[in-house]
Amino acid sequence: MMKDINILYIEDDKENREGLISVLSGNSIDDYSLQIDAIENFEDGIEKVISKDYHIIVLDIYKGKPEENGEQAGLNVLQEIQNKCFIPVIFYSGNTSNVTEYKSQVVGVVTKGDEGIEGLKLEIQRLAKNNLPFIKENIHKYLENEFKDYFWNIIHEERNKFTFEKNDFSLGYLMLRKFGNSLSKAKISEIIGDSDLTKNKVHPMEFYIYPTDAKSEYESGEILQKDDAVFVILTPSCDFIERFDKNGSSTGRKVGKVLLTKTELLKNTSEFNDFKKSKKEDDKNKLKKIVTSGKSDRYFFLPETPFIENRIIDFQNKVMVEYSDLKDYIRLAKLDNPFAEGMIASFIRYYNRIGYPDIDSDYIISRI
């Protein structure tokens, strides 16, 4: 079944507007049918964006002809969109030299003379394959359904328990906690349309919460960077909580010095380099043990994503820093649970070992 991609095209040249509509509107890309609205007025663009649920905005850049270097009204529309909502944008103009710096996962740049309609179709296809035009729509639908089920099927049906005399803001708290808890791996995979998030395998993105809220307190499992070195916090999260007396005055935090463990790039390990050279199964298995954190409790693997390279935590490589010095570190990301908990569990197991020398089995057997 074909799914519509609703596109708003903002272009002040009538011939260009009508030409794009005649070529693309009603046509299909993969399993998607393109439905295009077009307007000529840049100033009305943001109102049109908000008034209807569009999946993609295709934007001209200049008022008038590109070669005349007129007002870059398309950039103003992009800024308004960024201030008010999220919709992927594609700049489509005869002169795109001034907007190439904006190109990203959510902003496309296509030059009419060089790439033309085919380039625009490829950019629409890229966005659709990544499901970016539909994530917001899918989340809204899911949240609306959760609201409906919670308040009608639970709060209303159990009205003898949730009487209006006792009604307070805790109902909203309970609902949002239930909503958060309902976002299982399978449900997230369904919402974002990513079949790579298989049930029995972990995708690297699942390890992290990114970005870190710079206003929030530090936590165990937070990943920090200073210069080229990357560290992970081992100090328990509860030690970072600021405490207050009954008068509201701060009594400080439990934390004095903060315990960090330094990470090493996977590509610098002997296991990585041995496998790269030999490609042997034995060396591959040794590398596998590292990336599955199975070599020993001394090590914990951090998989690569766009914001961090493949890295290994070595719990023997630790450093203590003052809490006040953490401001000199860049807050990269946080390990999400259960990975943060798993990392701390490995650390505890490694330093809780109780060992003793091997018994002389040959001596014992010789006397039997």
XYZ file of C-alpha atoms in Angstrom:
368
model
C 0.000 0.000 0.000
C 1.368 3.397 -1.037
C 1.973 5.976 1.662
C 1.641 9.693 0.921
C 4.527 12.103 1.364
C 2.985 15.559 1.741
C 5.389 18.188 0.410
C 5.159 21.977 0.551
C 7.100 23.736 -2.212
C 7.871 27.423 -1.578
C 8.990 29.078 -4.821
C 8.271 32.603 -6.057
C 8.780 31.767 -9.742
C 5.489 30.616 -11.265
C 7.100 28.601 -14.068
C 9.310 26.706 -11.611
C 6.358 26.020 -9.289
C 4.117 24.676 -11.986
C 6.948 22.708 -13.585
C 7.781 20.846 -10.381
C 4.133 20.073 -9.644
C 3.554 18.712 -13.159
C 6.614 16.456 -12.952
C 6.361 15.180 -9.356
C 2.872 15.565 -7.869
C 1.015 12.261 -7.876
C 4.105 10.341 -8.924
C 5.758 7.733 -6.744
C 9.180 7.108 -5.234
C 9.571 3.544 -3.972
C 6.419 2.883 -1.902
C 5.557 6.566 -1.496
C 3.165 8.773 -3.446
C 4.216 12.428 -3.678
C 1.521 15.014 -2.927
C 2.720 18.573 -3.518
C 1.267 21.923 -2.458
C 3.029 25.032 -3.738
C 2.984 28.681 -2.686
C 4.851 31.698 -4.033
C 5.044 33.884 -0.935
C 7.952 33.232 1.415
C 6.315 35.325 4.149
C 3.262 33.032 4.174
C 5.439 29.928 4.205
C 5.657 29.376 7.957
C 1.887 29.832 8.426
C 1.306 27.236 5.723
C 3.822 24.899 7.369
C 2.009 25.085 10.707
C -1.502 24.875 9.223
C -0.988 21.417 7.694
C 1.024 18.336 8.557
C 3.663 18.329 5.851
C 6.388 15.704 5.754
C 8.991 17.684 3.776
C 9.462 21.363 2.869
C 11.150 22.118 -0.466
C 12.536 25.660 -0.353
C 13.766 28.084 -2.951
C 16.468 30.354 -1.543
C 16.267 33.694 -3.321
C 13.485 36.126 -3.957
C 13.709 36.731 -7.671
C 16.390 35.178 -9.857
C 19.350 33.443 -8.152
C 21.904 35.152 -10.394
C 20.706 38.534 -9.127
C 21.658 37.541 -5.541
C 18.494 38.943 -4.023
C 17.180 38.448 -0.497
C 17.805 34.911 0.784
C 14.210 34.538 1.960
C 14.467 30.739 2.097
C 16.957 30.991 4.962
C 14.447 33.083 6.907
C 11.831 30.363 6.423
C 14.302 27.708 7.618
C 15.010 29.731 10.753
C 11.287 30.119 11.446
C 10.776 26.377 11.017
C 13.667 25.678 13.409
C 12.106 28.010 15.982
C 8.623 26.505 15.788
C 8.650 22.849 14.731
C 10.543 19.994 13.116
C 10.107 19.168 9.436
C 12.917 18.062 7.093
C 13.851 20.751 4.569
C 15.358 20.530 1.081
C 16.844 23.671 -0.466
C 16.159 23.512 -4.212
C 17.573 26.419 -6.178
C 19.697 27.343 -9.171
C 22.344 28.775 -6.826
C 22.961 26.823 -3.620
C 26.536 27.950 -2.903
C 25.438 29.969 0.135
C 23.545 27.112 1.818
C 25.862 24.111 1.413
C 27.017 24.619 5.017
C 23.470 23.790 6.181
C 23.491 20.318 4.611
C 22.809 17.649 7.231
C 20.730 14.563 7.943
C 17.615 16.770 8.069
C 18.481 19.524 5.573
C 19.124 18.614 1.956
C 20.689 20.839 -0.702
C 19.962 20.262 -4.408
C 21.125 22.513 -7.269
C 18.629 22.740 -10.124
C 21.135 23.099 -12.945
C 23.481 20.349 -11.740
C 21.250 17.719 -10.137
C 17.793 18.874 -11.206
C 14.588 16.933 -10.601
C 16.432 13.608 -10.332
C 18.630 15.025 -7.582
C 15.546 16.266 -5.747
C 13.902 12.844 -6.035
C 17.032 11.187 -4.633
C 17.015 13.568 -1.664
C 13.323 12.880 -0.984
C 14.084 9.161 -1.245
C 16.968 9.489 1.247
C 14.767 11.222 3.810
C 11.961 8.689 3.342
C 14.300 5.693 3.717
C 15.522 7.110 7.023
C 11.873 7.631 8.046
C 12.685 11.214 9.064
C 9.517 12.730 7.528
C 7.297 10.343 9.507
C 8.893 10.087 12.974
C 7.004 13.079 14.413
C 3.712 11.891 12.901
C 4.193 8.356 14.241
C 5.081 9.592 17.736
C 2.036 11.882 17.800
C -0.232 9.003 16.788
C 1.286 6.693 19.377
C 1.094 9.297 22.153
C -2.530 10.102 21.281
C -3.413 6.411 21.478
C -1.623 6.105 24.834
C -3.552 9.118 26.176
C -6.822 7.656 24.955
C -6.223 4.236 26.496
C -4.894 5.582 29.781
C -7.540 8.166 30.574
C -10.582 6.322 29.160
C -9.684 2.698 29.876
C -7.933 3.211 33.211
C -8.752 6.522 34.923
C -12.369 6.655 33.717
C -13.067 2.924 34.105
C -11.542 2.947 37.594
C -13.331 6.162 38.600
C -14.239 4.773 42.019
C -10.536 4.669 42.764
C -9.544 7.904 41.011
C -12.239 10.228 42.372
C -12.237 13.880 41.362
C -11.867 14.948 45.012
C -8.418 13.360 45.000
C -7.478 14.471 41.516
C -4.103 16.200 41.207
C -1.154 16.498 38.896
C 0.013 12.987 39.817
C -2.331 11.586 37.146
C -0.248 13.286 34.499
C 2.903 11.980 36.148
C 1.581 8.410 36.163
C 0.507 8.676 32.543
C 3.857 9.995 31.328
C 5.753 7.362 33.322
C 3.554 4.691 31.752
C 4.206 6.228 28.344
C 7.967 6.144 28.919
C 7.792 2.561 30.166
C 5.753 1.517 27.119
C 8.559 2.494 24.747
C 10.044 -0.956 24.480
C 12.693 -1.779 21.918
C 10.063 -3.371 19.671
C 7.766 -0.341 19.971
C 10.576 2.129 19.235
C 11.533 0.022 16.206
C 7.919 0.196 15.012
C 7.666 3.971 15.539
C 10.909 4.859 13.777
C 10.511 2.176 11.119
C 13.943 0.657 11.733
C 14.020 -3.101 11.198
C 17.719 -3.143 12.165
C 16.644 -2.895 15.795
C 16.198 -6.658 16.071
C 14.815 -8.195 19.236
C 17.815 -10.335 20.125
C 20.679 -8.054 19.084
C 21.787 -4.679 20.422
C 22.221 -1.731 18.060
C 25.096 0.605 19.094
C 22.712 3.569 19.475
C 20.911 1.696 22.269
C 23.945 2.110 24.512
C 23.667 5.873 24.858
C 21.596 8.888 25.791
C 22.722 11.736 23.541
C 23.281 14.589 23.976
C 23.799 15.087 27.693
C 21.719 17.864 29.230
C 24.406 20.319 30.339
C 22.077 21.648 33.060
C 21.602 18.240 34.679
C 23.825 16.815 37.402
C 26.648 14.435 36.564
C 25.862 10.728 36.787
C 27.620 7.403 36.914
C 28.157 6.180 33.355
C 28.501 9.660 31.883
C 31.095 9.910 29.107
C 33.435 12.912 29.227
C 36.156 14.202 26.936
C 39.208 16.342 27.676
C 41.501 17.092 24.758
C 41.797 13.741 22.924
C 41.150 11.599 26.007
C 37.725 10.095 26.771
C 36.663 9.076 30.290
C 33.640 7.478 31.971
C 32.397 8.416 35.457
C 32.464 5.571 38.007
C 31.409 7.564 41.090
C 27.826 6.619 42.142
C 25.142 9.023 40.891
C 23.748 9.556 44.387
C 27.019 11.205 45.481
C 26.449 14.033 42.994
C 23.049 15.050 44.389
C 23.159 18.460 46.048
C 21.518 18.422 49.469
C 19.721 21.243 51.290
C 18.797 21.935 54.907
C 15.297 22.809 56.102
C 15.962 26.478 55.340
C 16.778 25.697 51.739
C 20.500 26.339 52.092
C 22.851 23.982 50.303
C 24.764 21.534 52.481
C 26.855 20.391 49.529
C 27.340 17.019 47.888
C 28.797 13.780 49.177
C 31.249 13.666 46.317
C 34.730 15.004 46.933
C 36.978 13.631 44.251
C 35.341 11.992 41.235
C 36.525 8.582 40.042
C 36.959 8.332 36.270
C 38.100 5.442 34.107
C 40.023 6.266 30.963
C 39.084 4.626 27.665
C 41.279 3.391 24.836
C 40.496 3.364 21.122
C 39.657 -0.138 19.900
C 41.912 0.393 16.877
C 44.890 0.773 19.223
C 44.432 -2.639 20.867
C 46.557 -5.666 19.998
C 43.416 -7.721 19.332
C 42.210 -5.258 16.686
C 45.571 -5.005 14.936
C 46.234 -8.755 15.046
C 42.922 -9.446 13.313
C 43.430 -6.659 10.747
C 46.749 -8.239 9.775
C 45.869 -11.934 9.841
C 42.069 -12.164 9.291
C 42.353 -15.511 11.099
C 39.359 -17.016 12.893
C 41.276 -17.270 16.166
C 42.161 -13.563 16.089
C 38.582 -12.738 15.077
C 37.278 -14.583 18.151
C 39.680 -12.667 20.396
C 38.398 -9.394 18.933
C 34.809 -10.596 19.370
C 35.471 -11.146 23.072
C 36.450 -7.500 23.404
C 33.455 -6.047 21.543
C 31.047 -8.229 23.537
C 32.772 -7.235 26.812
C 33.542 -10.925 27.250
C 37.325 -10.830 27.618
C 37.121 -10.251 31.385
C 35.423 -7.955 33.882
C 38.427 -5.667 33.581
C 37.152 -4.387 30.220
C 33.903 -2.884 28.927
C 33.229 -2.036 25.280
C 31.708 1.250 24.040
C 30.446 0.795 20.433
C 30.923 3.449 17.770
C 28.212 5.971 16.873
C 28.425 9.375 15.130
C 29.518 10.974 18.432
C 32.015 8.417 19.755
C 34.537 6.010 18.231
C 34.813 2.340 19.204
C 36.440 2.414 22.634
C 37.438 0.068 25.448
C 37.123 0.850 29.148
C 40.016 -0.594 31.159
C 39.137 -0.473 34.849
C 42.823 -0.556 35.762
C 43.222 2.815 34.071
C 41.607 5.135 36.621
C 42.058 8.741 37.640
C 40.653 10.913 40.455
C 39.668 14.518 39.726
C 38.080 17.287 41.746
C 34.356 17.811 41.201
C 35.063 21.442 40.350
C 37.404 20.315 37.541
C 34.607 18.511 35.666
C 33.665 21.825 34.071
C 36.830 21.502 31.973
C 35.495 18.314 30.338
C 33.113 18.077 27.378
C 29.986 16.076 28.244
C 29.728 13.679 25.285
C 26.891 11.330 26.216
C 25.622 8.973 28.924
C 25.456 5.228 29.003
C 21.795 4.253 29.094
C 20.515 1.421 31.258
C 21.025 -1.504 31.381
C 24.464 -0.719 29.924
C 25.423 1.812 32.616
C 24.401 -0.729 35.259
C 26.297 -3.471 33.411
C 29.439 -1.332 33.265
C 29.324 -0.636 37.017
C 28.609 -4.319 37.742
C 31.722 -5.302 35.755
C 33.771 -2.731 37.675
C 32.543 -4.054 41.035
C 33.123 -7.679 40.076
C 36.635 -6.924 38.878
C 37.689 -5.278 42.148
C 35.719 -7.646 44.389
C 37.698 -10.682 43.298
C 39.095 -12.845 46.089
C 41.913 -14.992 44.790
C 44.298 -17.557 46.217
C 47.285 -19.494 44.793
C 46.624 -22.628 42.741
C 46.805 -25.818 44.758
C 49.601 -28.255 43.815
C 47.382 -30.825 42.099
C 50.346 -32.993 41.051
C 51.401 -33.341 44.671
C 47.869 -34.239 45.787
C 47.425 -36.829 43.040
C 50.850 -38.388 43.736
C 49.782 -39.122 47.288
C 46.427 -40.703 46.434
